[in-house]
mmCIF file with all atom_site columns, C-alpha atoms in Angstrom:
data_model
loop_
_atom_site.group_PDB
_atom_site.id
_atom_site.type_symbol
_atom_site.label_atom_id
_atom_site.label_alt_id
_atom_site.label_comp_id
_atom_site.label_asym_id
_atom_site.label_entity_id
_atom_site.label_seq_id
_atom_site.pdbx_PDB_ins_code
_atom_site.Cartn_x
_atom_site.Cartn_y
_atom_site.Cartn_z
_atom_site.occupancy
_atom_site.B_iso_or_equiv
_atom_site.pdbx_formal_charge
_atom_site.auth_seq_id
_atom_site.auth_comp_id
_atom_site.auth_asym_id
_atom_site.auth_atom_id
_atom_site.pdbx_PDB_model_num
ATOM 1   C CA . UNK A 1 1   ? -23.146 -41.430 113.431 1.00 31.00 ? 1   UNK A CA 1
ATOM 2   C CA . UNK A 1 2   ? -24.529 -41.699 116.932 1.00 31.00 ? 2   UNK A CA 1
ATOM 3   C CA . UNK A 1 3   ? -28.051 -43.034 117.211 1.00 31.00 ? 3   UNK A CA 1
ATOM 4   C CA . UNK A 1 4   ? -30.845 -42.917 119.736 1.00 30.00 ? 4   UNK A CA 1
ATOM 5   C CA . UNK A 1 5   ? -33.135 -45.751 120.727 1.00 29.00 ? 5   UNK A CA 1
ATOM 6   C CA . UNK A 1 6   ? -36.490 -44.337 119.694 1.00 30.00 ? 6   UNK A CA 1
ATOM 7   C CA . UNK A 1 7   ? -38.379 -46.981 121.606 1.00 33.00 ? 7   UNK A CA 1
ATOM 8   C CA . UNK A 1 8   ? -40.585 -47.816 118.659 1.00 34.00 ? 8   UNK A CA 1
ATOM 9   C CA . UNK A 1 9   ? -40.848 -50.419 115.889 1.00 36.00 ? 9   UNK A CA 1
ATOM 10  C CA . UNK A 1 10  ? -38.560 -49.826 112.904 1.00 34.00 ? 10  UNK A CA 1
ATOM 11  C CA . UNK A 1 11  ? -40.171 -47.371 110.469 1.00 36.00 ? 11  UNK A CA 1
ATOM 12  C CA . UNK A 1 12  ? -41.863 -48.907 107.437 1.00 32.00 ? 12  UNK A CA 1
ATOM 13  C CA . UNK A 1 13  ? -43.615 -47.494 104.413 1.00 29.00 ? 13  UNK A CA 1
ATOM 14  C CA . UNK A 1 14  ? -46.903 -47.830 106.265 1.00 32.00 ? 14  UNK A CA 1
ATOM 15  C CA . UNK A 1 15  ? -45.992 -46.112 109.542 1.00 35.00 ? 15  UNK A CA 1
ATOM 16  C CA . UNK A 1 16  ? -43.709 -43.353 108.206 1.00 31.00 ? 16  UNK A CA 1
ATOM 17  C CA . UNK A 1 17  ? -45.080 -39.970 107.134 1.00 32.00 ? 17  UNK A CA 1
ATOM 18  C CA . UNK A 1 18  ? -44.603 -38.599 103.646 1.00 27.00 ? 18  UNK A CA 1
ATOM 19  C CA . UNK A 1 19  ? -40.891 -37.789 103.721 1.00 25.00 ? 19  UNK A CA 1
ATOM 20  C CA . UNK A 1 20  ? -40.749 -34.828 101.380 1.00 25.00 ? 20  UNK A CA 1
ATOM 21  C CA . UNK A 1 21  ? -38.808 -33.056 104.134 1.00 26.00 ? 21  UNK A CA 1
ATOM 22  C CA . UNK A 1 22  ? -37.422 -34.495 107.296 1.00 27.00 ? 22  UNK A CA 1
ATOM 23  C CA . UNK A 1 23  ? -35.225 -34.160 110.362 1.00 33.00 ? 23  UNK A CA 1
ATOM 24  C CA . UNK A 1 24  ? -31.958 -32.417 110.999 1.00 42.00 ? 24  UNK A CA 1
ATOM 25  C CA . UNK A 1 25  ? -28.912 -34.390 112.051 1.00 57.00 ? 25  UNK A CA 1
ATOM 26  C CA . UNK A 1 26  ? -25.736 -32.374 112.441 1.00 80.00 ? 26  UNK A CA 1
ATOM 27  C CA . UNK A 1 27  ? -22.843 -34.239 114.025 1.00 89.00 ? 27  UNK A CA 1
ATOM 28  C CA . UNK A 1 28  ? -19.970 -32.530 115.826 1.00 94.00 ? 28  UNK A CA 1
ATOM 29  C CA . UNK A 1 29  ? -17.011 -34.668 116.853 1.00 97.00 ? 29  UNK A CA 1
ATOM 30  C CA . UNK A 1 30  ? -14.572 -33.359 119.448 1.00 97.00 ? 30  UNK A CA 1
ATOM 31  C CA . UNK A 1 31  ? -11.271 -35.242 119.291 1.00 97.00 ? 31  UNK A CA 1
ATOM 32  C CA . UNK A 1 32  ? -9.164  -34.278 122.291 1.00 97.00 ? 32  UNK A CA 1
ATOM 33  C CA . UNK A 1 33  ? -5.712  -35.189 123.540 1.00 94.00 ? 33  UNK A CA 1
ATOM 34  C CA . UNK A 1 34  ? -6.113  -33.124 126.684 1.00 96.00 ? 34  UNK A CA 1
ATOM 35  C CA . UNK A 1 35  ? -8.073  -34.923 129.412 1.00 96.00 ? 35  UNK A CA 1
ATOM 36  C CA . UNK A 1 36  ? -11.540 -33.430 129.798 1.00 97.00 ? 36  UNK A CA 1
ATOM 37  C CA . UNK A 1 37  ? -13.663 -33.784 132.913 1.00 97.00 ? 37  UNK A CA 1
ATOM 38  C CA . UNK A 1 38  ? -17.355 -34.590 132.783 1.00 98.00 ? 38  UNK A CA 1
ATOM 39  C CA . UNK A 1 39  ? -18.100 -30.952 133.650 1.00 98.00 ? 39  UNK A CA 1
ATOM 40  C CA . UNK A 1 40  ? -15.939 -29.728 130.784 1.00 98.00 ? 40  UNK A CA 1
ATOM 41  C CA . UNK A 1 41  ? -17.647 -32.079 128.334 1.00 98.00 ? 41  UNK A CA 1
ATOM 42  C CA . UNK A 1 42  ? -21.097 -31.076 129.580 1.00 98.00 ? 42  UNK A CA 1
ATOM 43  C CA . UNK A 1 43  ? -20.233 -27.387 129.248 1.00 98.00 ? 43  UNK A CA 1
ATOM 44  C CA . UNK A 1 44  ? -18.858 -27.728 125.732 1.00 98.00 ? 44  UNK A CA 1
ATOM 45  C CA . UNK A 1 45  ? -21.724 -29.906 124.509 1.00 97.00 ? 45  UNK A CA 1
ATOM 46  C CA . UNK A 1 46  ? -24.332 -27.565 125.982 1.00 97.00 ? 46  UNK A CA 1
ATOM 47  C CA . UNK A 1 47  ? -22.689 -24.482 124.476 1.00 97.00 ? 47  UNK A CA 1
ATOM 48  C CA . UNK A 1 48  ? -22.290 -26.025 121.028 1.00 96.00 ? 48  UNK A CA 1
ATOM 49  C CA . UNK A 1 49  ? -25.876 -27.283 121.018 1.00 94.00 ? 49  UNK A CA 1
ATOM 50  C CA . UNK A 1 50  ? -27.279 -23.893 122.034 1.00 93.00 ? 50  UNK A CA 1
ATOM 51  C CA . UNK A 1 51  ? -25.075 -22.057 119.546 1.00 94.00 ? 51  UNK A CA 1
ATOM 52  C CA . UNK A 1 52  ? -26.046 -24.412 116.753 1.00 90.00 ? 52  UNK A CA 1
ATOM 53  C CA . UNK A 1 53  ? -29.782 -24.277 117.407 1.00 86.00 ? 53  UNK A CA 1
ATOM 54  C CA . UNK A 1 54  ? -29.844 -20.490 117.720 1.00 87.00 ? 54  UNK A CA 1
ATOM 55  C CA . UNK A 1 55  ? -27.687 -19.960 114.628 1.00 89.00 ? 55  UNK A CA 1
ATOM 56  C CA . UNK A 1 56  ? -29.434 -22.437 112.337 1.00 83.00 ? 56  UNK A CA 1
ATOM 57  C CA . UNK A 1 57  ? -32.899 -22.555 113.946 1.00 77.00 ? 57  UNK A CA 1
ATOM 58  C CA . UNK A 1 58  ? -33.281 -26.235 114.672 1.00 76.00 ? 58  UNK A CA 1
ATOM 59  C CA . UNK A 1 59  ? -34.443 -28.289 117.676 1.00 78.00 ? 59  UNK A CA 1
ATOM 60  C CA . UNK A 1 60  ? -31.555 -29.391 119.888 1.00 84.00 ? 60  UNK A CA 1
ATOM 61  C CA . UNK A 1 61  ? -32.828 -32.972 119.543 1.00 79.00 ? 61  UNK A CA 1
ATOM 62  C CA . UNK A 1 62  ? -31.088 -33.179 116.176 1.00 76.00 ? 62  UNK A CA 1
ATOM 63  C CA . UNK A 1 63  ? -27.689 -31.876 117.263 1.00 88.00 ? 63  UNK A CA 1
ATOM 64  C CA . UNK A 1 64  ? -25.258 -34.692 118.030 1.00 91.00 ? 64  UNK A CA 1
ATOM 65  C CA . UNK A 1 65  ? -22.023 -33.989 119.919 1.00 96.00 ? 65  UNK A CA 1
ATOM 66  C CA . UNK A 1 66  ? -19.548 -36.750 120.686 1.00 96.00 ? 66  UNK A CA 1
ATOM 67  C CA . UNK A 1 67  ? -16.133 -36.839 122.350 1.00 97.00 ? 67  UNK A CA 1
ATOM 68  C CA . UNK A 1 68  ? -13.500 -39.234 121.035 1.00 97.00 ? 68  UNK A CA 1
ATOM 69  C CA . UNK A 1 69  ? -9.910  -40.072 121.855 1.00 92.00 ? 69  UNK A CA 1
ATOM 70  C CA . UNK A 1 70  ? -7.283  -39.410 119.182 1.00 93.00 ? 70  UNK A CA 1
ATOM 71  C CA . UNK A 1 71  ? -4.945  -41.687 117.297 1.00 93.00 ? 71  UNK A CA 1
ATOM 72  C CA . UNK A 1 72  ? -1.751  -42.874 118.947 1.00 92.00 ? 72  UNK A CA 1
ATOM 73  C CA . UNK A 1 73  ? 0.977   -40.309 119.636 1.00 88.00 ? 73  UNK A CA 1
ATOM 74  C CA . UNK A 1 74  ? 3.075   -39.845 116.520 1.00 92.00 ? 74  UNK A CA 1
ATOM 75  C CA . UNK A 1 75  ? 0.327   -40.925 114.108 1.00 95.00 ? 75  UNK A CA 1
ATOM 76  C CA . UNK A 1 76  ? -0.840  -37.365 113.305 1.00 94.00 ? 76  UNK A CA 1
ATOM 77  C CA . UNK A 1 77  ? 1.253   -35.533 110.713 1.00 95.00 ? 77  UNK A CA 1
ATOM 78  C CA . UNK A 1 78  ? 1.451   -31.809 109.933 1.00 93.00 ? 78  UNK A CA 1
ATOM 79  C CA . UNK A 1 79  ? 3.568   -30.644 106.985 1.00 95.00 ? 79  UNK A CA 1
ATOM 80  C CA . UNK A 1 80  ? 4.813   -34.206 106.610 1.00 96.00 ? 80  UNK A CA 1
ATOM 81  C CA . UNK A 1 81  ? 6.131   -34.385 110.162 1.00 94.00 ? 81  UNK A CA 1
ATOM 82  C CA . UNK A 1 82  ? 4.712   -36.487 112.992 1.00 94.00 ? 82  UNK A CA 1
ATOM 83  C CA . UNK A 1 83  ? 3.446   -34.521 115.965 1.00 91.00 ? 83  UNK A CA 1
ATOM 84  C CA . UNK A 1 84  ? 4.451   -35.867 119.385 1.00 88.00 ? 84  UNK A CA 1
ATOM 85  C CA . UNK A 1 85  ? 0.806   -35.655 120.503 1.00 88.00 ? 85  UNK A CA 1
ATOM 86  C CA . UNK A 1 86  ? -2.337  -35.531 118.396 1.00 92.00 ? 86  UNK A CA 1
ATOM 87  C CA . UNK A 1 87  ? -3.914  -32.075 118.291 1.00 95.00 ? 87  UNK A CA 1
ATOM 88  C CA . UNK A 1 88  ? -7.312  -31.188 119.687 1.00 97.00 ? 88  UNK A CA 1
ATOM 89  C CA . UNK A 1 89  ? -9.799  -30.617 116.884 1.00 97.00 ? 89  UNK A CA 1
ATOM 90  C CA . UNK A 1 90  ? -13.512 -30.305 116.230 1.00 97.00 ? 90  UNK A CA 1
ATOM 91  C CA . UNK A 1 91  ? -15.119 -31.605 113.050 1.00 96.00 ? 91  UNK A CA 1
ATOM 92  C CA . UNK A 1 92  ? -18.718 -30.731 112.252 1.00 94.00 ? 92  UNK A CA 1
ATOM 93  C CA . UNK A 1 93  ? -20.752 -32.455 109.550 1.00 92.00 ? 93  UNK A CA 1
ATOM 94  C CA . UNK A 1 94  ? -23.577 -30.074 108.671 1.00 89.00 ? 94  UNK A CA 1
ATOM 95  C CA . UNK A 1 95  ? -26.132 -29.302 106.007 1.00 83.00 ? 95  UNK A CA 1
ATOM 96  C CA . UNK A 1 96  ? -25.297 -26.395 103.742 1.00 84.00 ? 96  UNK A CA 1
ATOM 97  C CA . UNK A 1 97  ? -27.283 -23.940 101.655 1.00 83.00 ? 97  UNK A CA 1
ATOM 98  C CA . UNK A 1 98  ? -26.759 -20.530 100.005 1.00 87.00 ? 98  UNK A CA 1
ATOM 99  C CA . UNK A 1 99  ? -28.065 -18.856 103.172 1.00 85.00 ? 99  UNK A CA 1
ATOM 100 C CA . UNK A 1 100 ? -25.475 -20.631 105.332 1.00 87.00 ? 100 UNK A CA 1
ATOM 101 C CA . UNK A 1 101 ? -22.602 -18.468 104.211 1.00 91.00 ? 101 UNK A CA 1
ATOM 102 C CA . UNK A 1 102 ? -18.907 -18.882 104.887 1.00 93.00 ? 102 UNK A CA 1
ATOM 103 C CA . UNK A 1 103 ? -19.128 -15.832 107.143 1.00 95.00 ? 103 UNK A CA 1
ATOM 104 C CA . UNK A 1 104 ? -21.707 -17.577 109.325 1.00 94.00 ? 104 UNK A CA 1
ATOM 105 C CA . UNK A 1 105 ? -19.590 -20.704 109.622 1.00 95.00 ? 105 UNK A CA 1
ATOM 106 C CA . UNK A 1 106 ? -16.458 -18.611 110.289 1.00 96.00 ? 106 UNK A CA 1
ATOM 107 C CA . UNK A 1 107 ? -18.241 -16.804 113.106 1.00 96.00 ? 107 UNK A CA 1
ATOM 108 C CA . UNK A 1 108 ? -19.555 -20.078 114.527 1.00 96.00 ? 108 UNK A CA 1
ATOM 109 C CA . UNK A 1 109 ? -16.059 -21.587 114.485 1.00 97.00 ? 109 UNK A CA 1
ATOM 110 C CA . UNK A 1 110 ? -14.621 -18.554 116.278 1.00 98.00 ? 110 UNK A CA 1
ATOM 111 C CA . UNK A 1 111 ? -17.265 -18.784 118.997 1.00 97.00 ? 111 UNK A CA 1
ATOM 112 C CA . UNK A 1 112 ? -16.602 -22.499 119.490 1.00 97.00 ? 112 UNK A CA 1
ATOM 113 C CA . UNK A 1 113 ? -12.852 -21.874 119.700 1.00 98.00 ? 113 UNK A CA 1
ATOM 114 C CA . UNK A 1 114 ? -13.355 -19.110 122.263 1.00 98.00 ? 114 UNK A CA 1
ATOM 115 C CA . UNK A 1 115 ? -15.523 -21.387 124.395 1.00 98.00 ? 115 UNK A CA 1
ATOM 116 C CA . UNK A 1 116 ? -12.951 -24.178 124.135 1.00 98.00 ? 116 UNK A CA 1
ATOM 117 C CA . UNK A 1 117 ? -10.244 -21.854 125.439 1.00 97.00 ? 117 UNK A CA 1
ATOM 118 C CA . UNK A 1 118 ? -12.477 -20.761 128.296 1.00 98.00 ? 118 UNK A CA 1
ATOM 119 C CA . UNK A 1 119 ? -13.367 -24.315 129.308 1.00 98.00 ? 119 UNK A CA 1
ATOM 120 C CA . UNK A 1 120 ? -9.884  -25.870 129.146 1.00 97.00 ? 120 UNK A CA 1
ATOM 121 C CA . UNK A 1 121 ? -8.489  -22.984 131.226 1.00 96.00 ? 121 UNK A CA 1
ATOM 122 C CA . UNK A 1 122 ? -11.195 -23.150 133.900 1.00 96.00 ? 122 UNK A CA 1
ATOM 123 C CA . UNK A 1 123 ? -9.339  -24.662 136.853 1.00 94.00 ? 123 UNK A CA 1
ATOM 124 C CA . UNK A 1 124 ? -12.593 -25.128 138.775 1.00 96.00 ? 124 UNK A CA 1
ATOM 125 C CA . UNK A 1 125 ? -13.812 -27.866 136.441 1.00 96.00 ? 125 UNK A CA 1
ATOM 126 C CA . UNK A 1 126 ? -10.624 -28.988 134.686 1.00 95.00 ? 126 UNK A CA 1
ATOM 127 C CA . UNK A 1 127 ? -9.409  -32.572 134.725 1.00 95.00 ? 127 UNK A CA 1
ATOM 128 C CA . UNK A 1 128 ? -5.995  -32.989 136.406 1.00 94.00 ? 128 UNK A CA 1
ATOM 129 C CA . UNK A 1 129 ? -2.937  -32.840 134.143 1.00 93.00 ? 129 UNK A CA 1
ATOM 130 C CA . UNK A 1 130 ? 0.462   -34.466 134.459 1.00 92.00 ? 130 UNK A CA 1
ATOM 131 C CA . UNK A 1 131 ? 2.326   -32.382 137.034 1.00 92.00 ? 131 UNK A CA 1
ATOM 132 C CA . UNK A 1 132 ? 5.643   -32.914 135.264 1.00 94.00 ? 132 UNK A CA 1
ATOM 133 C CA . UNK A 1 133 ? 4.573   -30.971 132.179 1.00 92.00 ? 133 UNK A CA 1
ATOM 134 C CA . UNK A 1 134 ? 6.193   -27.604 131.534 1.00 94.00 ? 134 UNK A CA 1
ATOM 135 C CA . UNK A 1 135 ? 4.077   -24.510 130.979 1.00 94.00 ? 135 UNK A CA 1
ATOM 136 C CA . UNK A 1 136 ? 4.814   -24.642 127.254 1.00 93.00 ? 136 UNK A CA 1
ATOM 137 C CA . UNK A 1 137 ? 3.756   -28.291 127.113 1.00 92.00 ? 137 UNK A CA 1
ATOM 138 C CA . UNK A 1 138 ? 0.526   -27.492 128.969 1.00 94.00 ? 138 UNK A CA 1
ATOM 139 C CA . UNK A 1 139 ? -0.213  -24.644 126.560 1.00 94.00 ? 139 UNK A CA 1
ATOM 140 C CA . UNK A 1 140 ? 0.300   -26.923 123.564 1.00 92.00 ? 140 UNK A CA 1
ATOM 141 C CA . UNK A 1 141 ? -1.815  -29.630 125.157 1.00 94.00 ? 141 UNK A CA 1
ATOM 142 C CA . UNK A 1 142 ? -4.696  -27.183 125.667 1.00 96.00 ? 142 UNK A CA 1
ATOM 143 C CA . UNK A 1 143 ? -4.525  -25.607 122.210 1.00 96.00 ? 143 UNK A CA 1
ATOM 144 C CA . UNK A 1 144 ? -7.357  -26.211 119.738 1.00 97.00 ? 144 UNK A CA 1
ATOM 145 C CA . UNK A 1 145 ? -5.742  -27.042 116.414 1.00 96.00 ? 145 UNK A CA 1
ATOM 146 C CA . UNK A 1 146 ? -8.737  -26.591 114.151 1.00 95.00 ? 146 UNK A CA 1
ATOM 147 C CA . UNK A 1 147 ? -12.509 -26.378 113.747 1.00 97.00 ? 147 UNK A CA 1
ATOM 148 C CA . UNK A 1 148 ? -13.753 -27.807 110.451 1.00 96.00 ? 148 UNK A CA 1
ATOM 149 C CA . UNK A 1 149 ? -17.218 -27.728 108.884 1.00 95.00 ? 149 UNK A CA 1
ATOM 150 C CA . UNK A 1 150 ? -17.851 -30.271 106.160 1.00 93.00 ? 150 UNK A CA 1
ATOM 151 C CA . UNK A 1 151 ? -21.041 -30.670 104.103 1.00 91.00 ? 151 UNK A CA 1
ATOM 152 C CA . UNK A 1 152 ? -23.559 -33.418 104.678 1.00 87.00 ? 152 UNK A CA 1
ATOM 153 C CA . UNK A 1 153 ? -24.775 -34.843 101.389 1.00 84.00 ? 153 UNK A CA 1
ATOM 154 C CA . UNK A 1 154 ? -27.494 -37.085 102.801 1.00 81.00 ? 154 UNK A CA 1
ATOM 155 C CA . UNK A 1 155 ? -28.426 -38.795 106.049 1.00 79.00 ? 155 UNK A CA 1
ATOM 156 C CA . UNK A 1 156 ? -31.166 -40.742 107.778 1.00 80.00 ? 156 UNK A CA 1
ATOM 157 C CA . UNK A 1 157 ? -31.935 -40.279 111.467 1.00 75.00 ? 157 UNK A CA 1
ATOM 158 C CA . UNK A 1 158 ? -34.824 -41.431 113.623 1.00 74.00 ? 158 UNK A CA 1
ATOM 159 C CA . UNK A 1 159 ? -36.371 -42.984 110.545 1.00 76.00 ? 159 UNK A CA 1
ATOM 160 C CA . UNK A 1 160 ? -36.620 -39.752 108.569 1.00 74.00 ? 160 UNK A CA 1
ATOM 161 C CA . UNK A 1 161 ? -34.525 -38.393 105.721 1.00 75.00 ? 161 UNK A CA 1
ATOM 162 C CA . UNK A 1 162 ? -32.486 -35.206 106.035 1.00 70.00 ? 162 UNK A CA 1
ATOM 163 C CA . UNK A 1 163 ? -33.881 -32.232 104.062 1.00 71.00 ? 163 UNK A CA 1
ATOM 164 C CA . UNK A 1 164 ? -32.028 -29.369 102.503 1.00 71.00 ? 164 UNK A CA 1
ATOM 165 C CA . UNK A 1 165 ? -31.091 -26.586 104.901 1.00 74.00 ? 165 UNK A CA 1
ATOM 166 C CA . UNK A 1 166 ? -33.945 -24.130 105.378 1.00 75.00 ? 166 UNK A CA 1
ATOM 167 C CA . UNK A 1 167 ? -36.705 -26.742 104.938 1.00 76.00 ? 167 UNK A CA 1
ATOM 168 C CA . UNK A 1 168 ? -37.287 -27.242 108.675 1.00 75.00 ? 168 UNK A CA 1
ATOM 169 C CA . UNK A 1 169 ? -40.737 -25.686 108.629 1.00 79.00 ? 169 UNK A CA 1
ATOM 170 C CA . UNK A 1 170 ? -42.096 -28.020 105.942 1.00 83.00 ? 170 UNK A CA 1
ATOM 171 C CA . UNK A 1 171 ? -40.332 -30.973 107.556 1.00 79.00 ? 171 UNK A CA 1
ATOM 172 C CA . UNK A 1 172 ? -41.753 -30.299 110.992 1.00 80.00 ? 172 UNK A CA 1
ATOM 173 C CA . UNK A 1 173 ? -45.318 -29.782 109.823 1.00 84.00 ? 173 UNK A CA 1
ATOM 174 C CA . UNK A 1 174 ? -45.363 -32.753 107.473 1.00 84.00 ? 174 UNK A CA 1
ATOM 175 C CA . UNK A 1 175 ? -43.845 -35.086 110.077 1.00 80.00 ? 175 UNK A CA 1
ATOM 176 C CA . UNK A 1 176 ? -45.680 -33.830 113.164 1.00 85.00 ? 176 UNK A CA 1
ATOM 177 C CA . UNK A 1 177 ? -47.936 -36.892 113.259 1.00 88.00 ? 177 UNK A CA 1
ATOM 178 C CA . UNK A 1 178 ? -44.890 -39.165 113.339 1.00 86.00 ? 178 UNK A CA 1
ATOM 179 C CA . UNK A 1 179 ? -43.209 -37.118 116.083 1.00 85.00 ? 179 UNK A CA 1
ATOM 180 C CA . UNK A 1 180 ? -46.380 -37.178 118.184 1.00 87.00 ? 180 UNK A CA 1
ATOM 181 C CA . UNK A 1 181 ? -46.697 -40.919 117.687 1.00 89.00 ? 181 UNK A CA 1
ATOM 182 C CA . UNK A 1 182 ? -43.196 -41.435 119.039 1.00 86.00 ? 182 UNK A CA 1
ATOM 183 C CA . UNK A 1 183 ? -43.803 -39.071 121.965 1.00 87.00 ? 183 UNK A CA 1
ATOM 184 C CA . UNK A 1 184 ? -47.336 -40.052 122.949 1.00 90.00 ? 184 UNK A CA 1
ATOM 185 C CA . UNK A 1 185 ? -47.853 -43.631 121.843 1.00 91.00 ? 185 UNK A CA 1
ATOM 186 C CA . UNK A 1 186 ? -44.314 -44.972 122.272 1.00 89.00 ? 186 UNK A CA 1
ATOM 187 C CA . UNK A 1 187 ? -43.585 -42.670 125.234 1.00 90.00 ? 187 UNK A CA 1
ATOM 188 C CA . UNK A 1 188 ? -40.207 -41.651 123.872 1.00 84.00 ? 188 UNK A CA 1
ATOM 189 C CA . UNK A 1 189 ? -38.806 -38.970 126.158 1.00 86.00 ? 189 UNK A CA 1
ATOM 190 C CA . UNK A 1 190 ? -36.451 -37.505 123.571 1.00 81.00 ? 190 UNK A CA 1
ATOM 191 C CA . UNK A 1 191 ? -39.329 -36.806 121.193 1.00 82.00 ? 191 UNK A CA 1
ATOM 192 C CA . UNK A 1 192 ? -41.344 -35.478 124.128 1.00 85.00 ? 192 UNK A CA 1
ATOM 193 C CA . UNK A 1 193 ? -38.516 -33.093 125.000 1.00 84.00 ? 193 UNK A CA 1
ATOM 194 C CA . UNK A 1 194 ? -38.212 -31.945 121.379 1.00 83.00 ? 194 UNK A CA 1
ATOM 195 C CA . UNK A 1 195 ? -41.916 -31.124 121.096 1.00 86.00 ? 195 UNK A CA 1
ATOM 196 C CA . UNK A 1 196 ? -41.801 -29.302 124.429 1.00 87.00 ? 196 UNK A CA 1
ATOM 197 C CA . UNK A 1 197 ? -38.745 -27.308 123.342 1.00 82.00 ? 197 UNK A CA 1
ATOM 198 C CA . UNK A 1 198 ? -40.407 -26.233 120.103 1.00 81.00 ? 198 UNK A CA 1
ATOM 199 C CA . UNK A 1 199 ? -43.606 -25.210 121.901 1.00 85.00 ? 199 UNK A CA 1
ATOM 200 C CA . UNK A 1 200 ? -41.672 -23.097 124.417 1.00 84.00 ? 200 UNK A CA 1
ATOM 201 C CA . UNK A 1 201 ? -39.125 -21.440 122.111 1.00 79.00 ? 201 UNK A CA 1
ATOM 202 C CA . UNK A 1 202 ? -40.156 -18.279 120.268 1.00 74.00 ? 202 UNK A CA 1
ATOM 203 C CA . UNK A 1 203 ? -37.485 -18.933 117.642 1.00 73.00 ? 203 UNK A CA 1
ATOM 204 C CA . UNK A 1 204 ? -38.765 -22.462 116.992 1.00 74.00 ? 204 UNK A CA 1
ATOM 205 C CA . UNK A 1 205 ? -42.510 -21.809 117.214 1.00 71.00 ? 205 UNK A CA 1
ATOM 206 C CA . UNK A 1 206 ? -42.439 -20.735 113.578 1.00 70.00 ? 206 UNK A CA 1
ATOM 207 C CA . UNK A 1 207 ? -42.016 -24.437 112.793 1.00 72.00 ? 207 UNK A CA 1
ATOM 208 C CA . UNK A 1 208 ? -45.477 -25.261 114.168 1.00 70.00 ? 208 UNK A CA 1
#
């Protein structure tokens, strides 16, 4: 899992808050065979972060998006047969709860897939492709093979333990002193941005 440098001493039992509830750390990995420009990556990451925070009511600070290159050509198998190129796919490791229904995740996946199609077909920001490719090859190269959500059993991020989904309010209030310490005493900009986002967002102000 990707990590941030919090700019502070490692948490200990004496400087951590009571961790009955704690931070959110959902990780979305975009594995892509098609070349993606910086603008395409920025657009996808921004969209996914906004979609995730608005759908599941969580500060964007705890949404991790990373782009990775796939395995070697021929090392990805479908129906027992090697594909000539590895397919584009998005895997999301998220917290689950009874209120996070399959319908919600289905809708989220469909929105991500629609945005993917928009971004990879935007010639204004697209990375250049091999000019020798046929139209069918380009279409296959751009296609998103799958979007998968898998449950997160447990995780630790920024020195705090992941709660069950829906416990953000308790987590935020019980850990506010720790967040302020990181932002104000250790001058950590990422914590500063998170506290500012929560204070400015009507959806997130319920956490205060």
